Every structure is written in C-alpha cells, then in structure tokens.
Coordinates of C-alpha atoms in Angstrom, one line a residue:
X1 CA 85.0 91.4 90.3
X2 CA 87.8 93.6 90.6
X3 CA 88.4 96.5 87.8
X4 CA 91.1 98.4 86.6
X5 CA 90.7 101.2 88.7
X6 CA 92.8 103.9 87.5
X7 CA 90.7 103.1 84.2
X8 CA 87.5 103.4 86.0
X9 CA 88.3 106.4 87.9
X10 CA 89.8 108.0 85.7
X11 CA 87.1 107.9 83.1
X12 CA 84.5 109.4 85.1
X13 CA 83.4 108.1 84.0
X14 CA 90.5 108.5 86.9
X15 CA 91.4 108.9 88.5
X16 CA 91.1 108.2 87.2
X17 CA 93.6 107.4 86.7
X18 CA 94.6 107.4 84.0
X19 CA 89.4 106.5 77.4
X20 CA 85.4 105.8 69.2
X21 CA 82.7 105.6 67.6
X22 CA 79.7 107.6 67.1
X23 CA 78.3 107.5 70.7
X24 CA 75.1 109.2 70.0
X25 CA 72.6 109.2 67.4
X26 CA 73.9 111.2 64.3
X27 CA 71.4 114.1 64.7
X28 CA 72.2 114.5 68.0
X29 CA 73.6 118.6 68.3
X30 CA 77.0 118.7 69.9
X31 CA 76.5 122.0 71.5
X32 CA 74.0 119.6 73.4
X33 CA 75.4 117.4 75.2
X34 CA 74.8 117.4 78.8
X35 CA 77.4 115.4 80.3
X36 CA 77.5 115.8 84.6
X37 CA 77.3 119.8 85.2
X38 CA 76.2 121.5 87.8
X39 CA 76.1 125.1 89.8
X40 CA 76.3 125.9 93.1
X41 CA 75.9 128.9 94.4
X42 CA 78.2 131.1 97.2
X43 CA 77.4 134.0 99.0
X44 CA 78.9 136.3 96.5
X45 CA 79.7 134.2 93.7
X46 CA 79.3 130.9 91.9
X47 CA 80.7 127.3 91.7
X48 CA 80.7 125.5 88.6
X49 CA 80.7 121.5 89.0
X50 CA 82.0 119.3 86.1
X51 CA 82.7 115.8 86.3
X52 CA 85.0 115.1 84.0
X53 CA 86.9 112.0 82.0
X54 CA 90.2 112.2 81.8
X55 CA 90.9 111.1 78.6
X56 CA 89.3 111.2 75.5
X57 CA 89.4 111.6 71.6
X58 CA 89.3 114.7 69.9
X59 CA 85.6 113.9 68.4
X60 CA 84.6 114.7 71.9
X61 CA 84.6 118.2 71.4
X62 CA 83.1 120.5 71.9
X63 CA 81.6 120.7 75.1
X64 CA 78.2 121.7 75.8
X65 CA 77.9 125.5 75.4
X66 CA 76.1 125.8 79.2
X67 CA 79.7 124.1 79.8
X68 CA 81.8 126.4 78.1
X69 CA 79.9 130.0 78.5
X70 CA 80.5 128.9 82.6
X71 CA 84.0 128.3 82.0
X72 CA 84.4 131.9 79.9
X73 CA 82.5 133.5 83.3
X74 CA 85.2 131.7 85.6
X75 CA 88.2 133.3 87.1
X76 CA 89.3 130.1 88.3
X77 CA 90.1 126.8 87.3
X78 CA 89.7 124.3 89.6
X79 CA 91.7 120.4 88.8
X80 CA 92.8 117.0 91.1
X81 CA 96.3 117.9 90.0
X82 CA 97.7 120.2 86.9
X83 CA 98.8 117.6 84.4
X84 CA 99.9 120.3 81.7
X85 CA 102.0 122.5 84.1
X86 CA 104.4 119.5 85.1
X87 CA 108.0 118.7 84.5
X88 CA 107.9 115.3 82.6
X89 CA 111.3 114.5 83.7
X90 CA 110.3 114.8 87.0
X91 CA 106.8 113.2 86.9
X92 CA 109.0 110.6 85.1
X93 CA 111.1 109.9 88.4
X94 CA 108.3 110.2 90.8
X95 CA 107.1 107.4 88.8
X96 CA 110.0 105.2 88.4
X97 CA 110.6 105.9 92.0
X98 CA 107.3 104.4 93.3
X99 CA 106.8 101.9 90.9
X100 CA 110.1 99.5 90.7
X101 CA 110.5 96.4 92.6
X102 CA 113.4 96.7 95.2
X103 CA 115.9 94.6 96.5
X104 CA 116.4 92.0 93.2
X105 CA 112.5 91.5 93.2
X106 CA 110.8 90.3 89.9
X107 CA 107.5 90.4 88.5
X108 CA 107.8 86.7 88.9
X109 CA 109.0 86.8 92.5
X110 CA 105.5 89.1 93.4
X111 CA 103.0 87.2 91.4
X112 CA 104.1 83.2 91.8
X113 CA 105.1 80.7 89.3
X114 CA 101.0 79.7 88.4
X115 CA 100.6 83.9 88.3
X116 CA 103.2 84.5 86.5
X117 CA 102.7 82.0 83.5
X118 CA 99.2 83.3 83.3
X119 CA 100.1 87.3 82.9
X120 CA 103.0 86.6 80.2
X121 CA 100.5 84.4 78.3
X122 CA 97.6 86.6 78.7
X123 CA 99.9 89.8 77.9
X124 CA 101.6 88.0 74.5
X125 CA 98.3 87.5 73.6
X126 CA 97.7 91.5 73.4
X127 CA 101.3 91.5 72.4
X128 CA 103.1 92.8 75.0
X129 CA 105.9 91.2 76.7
X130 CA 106.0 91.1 80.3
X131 CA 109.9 90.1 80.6
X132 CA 110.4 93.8 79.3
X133 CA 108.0 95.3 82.8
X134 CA 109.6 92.5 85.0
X135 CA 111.2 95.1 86.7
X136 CA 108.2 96.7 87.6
X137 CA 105.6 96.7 90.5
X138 CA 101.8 95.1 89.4
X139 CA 99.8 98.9 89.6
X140 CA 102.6 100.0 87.4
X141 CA 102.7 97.8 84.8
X142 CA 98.7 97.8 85.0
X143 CA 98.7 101.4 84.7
X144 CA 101.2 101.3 81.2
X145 CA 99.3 98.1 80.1
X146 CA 96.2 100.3 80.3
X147 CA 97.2 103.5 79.2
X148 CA 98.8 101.8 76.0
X149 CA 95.8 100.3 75.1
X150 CA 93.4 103.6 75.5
X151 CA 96.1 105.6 73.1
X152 CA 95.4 102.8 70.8
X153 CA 91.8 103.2 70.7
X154 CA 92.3 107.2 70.0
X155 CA 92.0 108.4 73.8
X156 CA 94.6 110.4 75.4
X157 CA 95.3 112.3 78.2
X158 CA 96.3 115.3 75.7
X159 CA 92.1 115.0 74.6
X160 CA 91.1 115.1 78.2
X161 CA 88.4 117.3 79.9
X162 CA 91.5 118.9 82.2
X163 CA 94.2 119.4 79.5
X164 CA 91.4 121.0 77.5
X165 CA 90.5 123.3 80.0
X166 CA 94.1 124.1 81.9
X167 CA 95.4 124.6 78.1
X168 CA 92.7 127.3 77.6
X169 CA 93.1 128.7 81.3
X170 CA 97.0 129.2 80.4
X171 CA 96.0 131.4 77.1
X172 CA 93.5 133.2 79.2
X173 CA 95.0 133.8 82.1
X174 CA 92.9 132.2 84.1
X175 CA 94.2 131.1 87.9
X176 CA 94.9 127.3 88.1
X177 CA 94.1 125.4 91.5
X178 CA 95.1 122.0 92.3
X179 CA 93.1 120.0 94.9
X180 CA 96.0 117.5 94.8
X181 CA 99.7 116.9 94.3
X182 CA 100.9 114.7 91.8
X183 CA 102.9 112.9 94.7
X184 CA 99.6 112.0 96.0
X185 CA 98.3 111.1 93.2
X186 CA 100.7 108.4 92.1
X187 CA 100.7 107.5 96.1
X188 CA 97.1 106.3 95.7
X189 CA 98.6 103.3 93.4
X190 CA 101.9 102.9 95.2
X191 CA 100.7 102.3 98.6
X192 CA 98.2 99.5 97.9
X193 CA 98.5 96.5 99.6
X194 CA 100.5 94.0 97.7
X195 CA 97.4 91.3 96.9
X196 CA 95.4 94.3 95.8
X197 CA 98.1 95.5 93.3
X198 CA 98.1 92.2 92.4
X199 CA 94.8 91.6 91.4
X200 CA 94.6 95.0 89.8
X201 CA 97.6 93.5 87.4
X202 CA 96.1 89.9 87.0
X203 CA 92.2 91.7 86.3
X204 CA 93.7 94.1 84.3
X205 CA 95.2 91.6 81.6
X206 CA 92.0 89.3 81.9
X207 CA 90.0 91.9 80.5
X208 CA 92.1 94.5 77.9
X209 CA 90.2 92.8 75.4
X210 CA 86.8 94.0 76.8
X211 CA 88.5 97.6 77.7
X212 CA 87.4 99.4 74.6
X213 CA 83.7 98.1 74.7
X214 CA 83.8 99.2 78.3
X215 CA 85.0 103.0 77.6
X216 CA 82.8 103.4 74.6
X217 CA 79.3 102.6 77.4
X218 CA 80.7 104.6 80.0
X219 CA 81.9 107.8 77.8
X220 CA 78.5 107.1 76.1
X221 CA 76.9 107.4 79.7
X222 CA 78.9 110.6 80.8
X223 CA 78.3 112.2 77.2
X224 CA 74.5 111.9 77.5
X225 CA 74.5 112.5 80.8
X226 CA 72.9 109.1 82.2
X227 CA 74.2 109.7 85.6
X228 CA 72.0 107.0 87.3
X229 CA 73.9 104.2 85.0
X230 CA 77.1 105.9 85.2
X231 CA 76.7 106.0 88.9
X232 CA 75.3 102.1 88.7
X233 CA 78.4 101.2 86.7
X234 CA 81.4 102.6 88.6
X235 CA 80.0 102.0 91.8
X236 CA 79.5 98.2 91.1
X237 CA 83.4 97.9 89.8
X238 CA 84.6 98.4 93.4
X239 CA 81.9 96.4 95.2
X240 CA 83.9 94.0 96.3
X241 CA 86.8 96.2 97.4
X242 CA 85.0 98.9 99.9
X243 CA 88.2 99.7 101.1
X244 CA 90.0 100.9 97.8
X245 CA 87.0 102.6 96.7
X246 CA 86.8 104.8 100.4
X247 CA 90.5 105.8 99.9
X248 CA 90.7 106.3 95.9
X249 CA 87.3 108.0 96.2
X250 CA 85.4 108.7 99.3
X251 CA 88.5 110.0 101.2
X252 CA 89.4 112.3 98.8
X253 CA 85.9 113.8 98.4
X254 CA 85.9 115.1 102.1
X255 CA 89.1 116.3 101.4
X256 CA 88.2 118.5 98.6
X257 CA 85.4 119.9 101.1
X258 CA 87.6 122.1 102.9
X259 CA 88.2 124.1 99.5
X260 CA 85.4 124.0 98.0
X261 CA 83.0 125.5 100.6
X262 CA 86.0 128.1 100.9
X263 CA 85.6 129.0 97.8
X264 CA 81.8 129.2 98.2
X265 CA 82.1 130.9 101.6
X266 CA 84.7 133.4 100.8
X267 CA 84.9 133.8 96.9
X268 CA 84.1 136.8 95.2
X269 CA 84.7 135.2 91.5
X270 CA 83.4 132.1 90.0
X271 CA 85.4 129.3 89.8
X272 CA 85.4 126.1 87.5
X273 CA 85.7 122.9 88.9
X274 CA 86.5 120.0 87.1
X275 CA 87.1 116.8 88.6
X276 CA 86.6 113.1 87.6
X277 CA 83.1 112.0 86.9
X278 CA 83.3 109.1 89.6
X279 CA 83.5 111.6 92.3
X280 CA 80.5 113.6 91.5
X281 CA 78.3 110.7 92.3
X282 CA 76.9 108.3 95.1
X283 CA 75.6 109.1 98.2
X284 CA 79.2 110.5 99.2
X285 CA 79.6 112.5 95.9
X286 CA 81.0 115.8 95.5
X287 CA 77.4 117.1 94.8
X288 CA 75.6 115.5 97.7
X289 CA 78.2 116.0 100.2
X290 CA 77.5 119.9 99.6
X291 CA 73.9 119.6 99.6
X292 CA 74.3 117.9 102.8
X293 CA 76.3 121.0 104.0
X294 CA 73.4 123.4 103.4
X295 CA 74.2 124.4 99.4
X296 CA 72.1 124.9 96.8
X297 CA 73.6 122.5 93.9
X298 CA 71.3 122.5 91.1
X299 CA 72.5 120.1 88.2
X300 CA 72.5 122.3 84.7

C-alpha cells in the first residue's frame, strides 16, 4: 500500500520529506538513547554517521551524549540540504513554481469526478478544504496536508535533528556541507509521474487519521535504536513502488558516495553527517554501501 512518502522519508525514520508522548519507559536516561549512530574511520580522520528525523518535538532532546561529544569533535557538518540557511521567499517560489497546476488545470481536472468527491469528503472530514488547494498539484497538497497535521501533533521542522545541529554549527562556526540542493530536493516530488502523485494525494488523506500513531512507533523505533524494525517498517511502505523508492532513496545514496569516501580519503578533520534515518538502512544503505567499499563502519 502506498505511503506518504515525504512522511516516511522524512522521518527516518524525509525526506523525508518533510514527526508525543512518552516513547520510552519513564526511567529510561535521556543521555541514553541510542538512536542510528555510527563511525567510520578515514585515513587521517573520522566520519560520524547519524540517521536522523527530520522533524520532531522539543522533548526529544537531548541527544545521546556519544552523539553530541562527536558532533563537539567535528569540524564539519554534513546535511541533504541546509534548511536554516535558506531564503524563505525564495524556497517559497521554488515551491509555488513546481507545485501549481498549469494551463487552467484543477485538482478536479487531475484526480476525476469519483477522485475528486472522495479527497474533499475525506479532507472535510480532518477539516480541511480542498477547493482552497484546487490550484495545486497532488504531491503538493499531500506534502501541506501532511506537514499541517505533524505541526499539530507538536513536530516541526524547527525540532529537527538538522536545524538542531546547523543552528549549533552557525554559533560554533562549524563548516556546513550540503549533499543536495533544495531544487533537487523539491524535484524529487515534482517530477513524479502523474498516477504516482496521485496516489500519494488519495493515500495520504485515507490515512491522516492513522499518521500520529504511525510517527509515535517509528520515532519510538529510531529513539531506541531498533534498527531491524525501523528498517522492516520503511522498507515495507514502498514495497509496492520499487521505482520511487530507487530514486527517493537508493539513487541518492550512491550519490552521496562520491563525498563521503572524499571525505574519508582526503579529510584531515572529522566531519558529522547527518542524514535521514531511511537512508542509513537496507542492503543499499549509507552504512553498508561503505562497508562494501572497504570501510570500517562500526555502529556506536
């Protein structure tokens, strides 16, 4: 069944793209936690391996202190895109720019009269009106549906794993390195094919109700560091859609490659690398694809 994926990957447990109560037993130290850390090690220096979620609530914090005394030791930080160092009037228009309709299209138009009846009634039923997105593509109004709903539950993008640590880099001077661009970022939504954006829209409405029970297991899995059921979890969401998950994904995990054995290979610093959960996982995971390289990765 097909998941909202910039939910999915963006949680790492997004991408991804784009989120409580206690998760953990009461007694449970914070200092802790041992979400999905790990080291690898360059030939005169050392690369620090978090997968991160994007968004989270301010109870999350803080981090493990393995987590943050390798952070401290870094002279880099290492993120998909910098989400704090952006223009929002331009991120704005990069948006707005990919995601409306064109040529007198509506939301109606894309999805069919039976399609279309079903998303407003399923969106006035989480009380939002669709005739107020009409002007929108599917992945779009997904994406808003989803973030809306996340902010509601107390998880932001303003709590996540890279705004906490490019907000900390910027007091301490650290260098910031994107892996990504923001345009290729948002192209990752904008350039699906039309019955996929589709169904990420119709799936997306079908199950908001079930989105915060969803977050709460997988932030719970990441937190604890249950990477064989995080790994079991994502990796089922895109089962049926190989394709998306080998270009929101897989793709972009060999393309990181280049970089990060660089900065094994050539480094003389540490650097901190923190990138969604989803991608340190799987048999074509960050982690595994270095192992398979010849590194020494050892999970912390």
């Amino acid at each position: 069944m097909f998941k909202p994926l910039w939910v999915r990957s963006l949680f790492i447990a997004f991408t991804a793209l784009f989120l409580a109560a206690p998760l953990m037993a009461e007694d449970v130290n914070l200092s802790e936690r041992a979400p999905s850390f790990w080291k690898a090690e360059g030939q005169d220096n050392t690369v620090w391996l978090f997968g991160s979620v994007h968004v989270l609530t301010e109870d999350h914090y803080p981090l493990a202190d393995k987590v943050e005394e390798a952070f401290e030791q870094s002279a880099y930080l290492v993120v998909e895109t910098d989400v704090v160092n952006v223009d929002p009037q331009a991120q704005q228009q990069l948006m707005i720019n990919a995601g409306m309709l064109r040529d007198g299209q509506t939301l109606e138009d894309v999805l069919g009269e039976a399609r279309w009846e079903r998303a407003r009634s399923l969106a006035a039923d989480n009380g939002y009106d669709l005739e107020q997105m009409a002007m929108l593509r599917p992945w779009l109004i997904a994406l808003v549906l989803s973030v809306t709903e996340l902010e509601r539950m107390g998880y932001t993008a303003a709590h996540g794993v890279e705004t906490y640590f490019l907000e900390r880099a910027e007091r301490e001077q650290k260098s910031i390195v994107e892996l990504e661009t923001l345009q290729f970022q948002i192209s990752l939504f904008s350039d699906m094919d039309r019955d996929t954006e589709v169904a990420f829209l119709m799936q997306t409405l079908e199950e908001i109700q079930d989105l915060e029970a969803q977050m709460e297991m997988l932030v719970a899995a990441w937190e604890s560091g249950e990477l064989d059921k995080l790994e079991e979890t994502m990796l089922a969401d895109f089962a049926d859609y190989p394709e998306v998950y080998e270009r929101v994904v897989t793709r972009r995990n060999h393309n990181w490659m280049n970089d990060l054995t660089r900065f094994l290979d050539e480094g003389q610093q540490d650097y901190f690398v923190a990138v969604g959960a989803l991608h340190m996982v799987g048999e074509e995971g960050v982690i595994n694809l270095l192992r398979e390289a010849g590194y020494r990765v050892e999970r912390q």
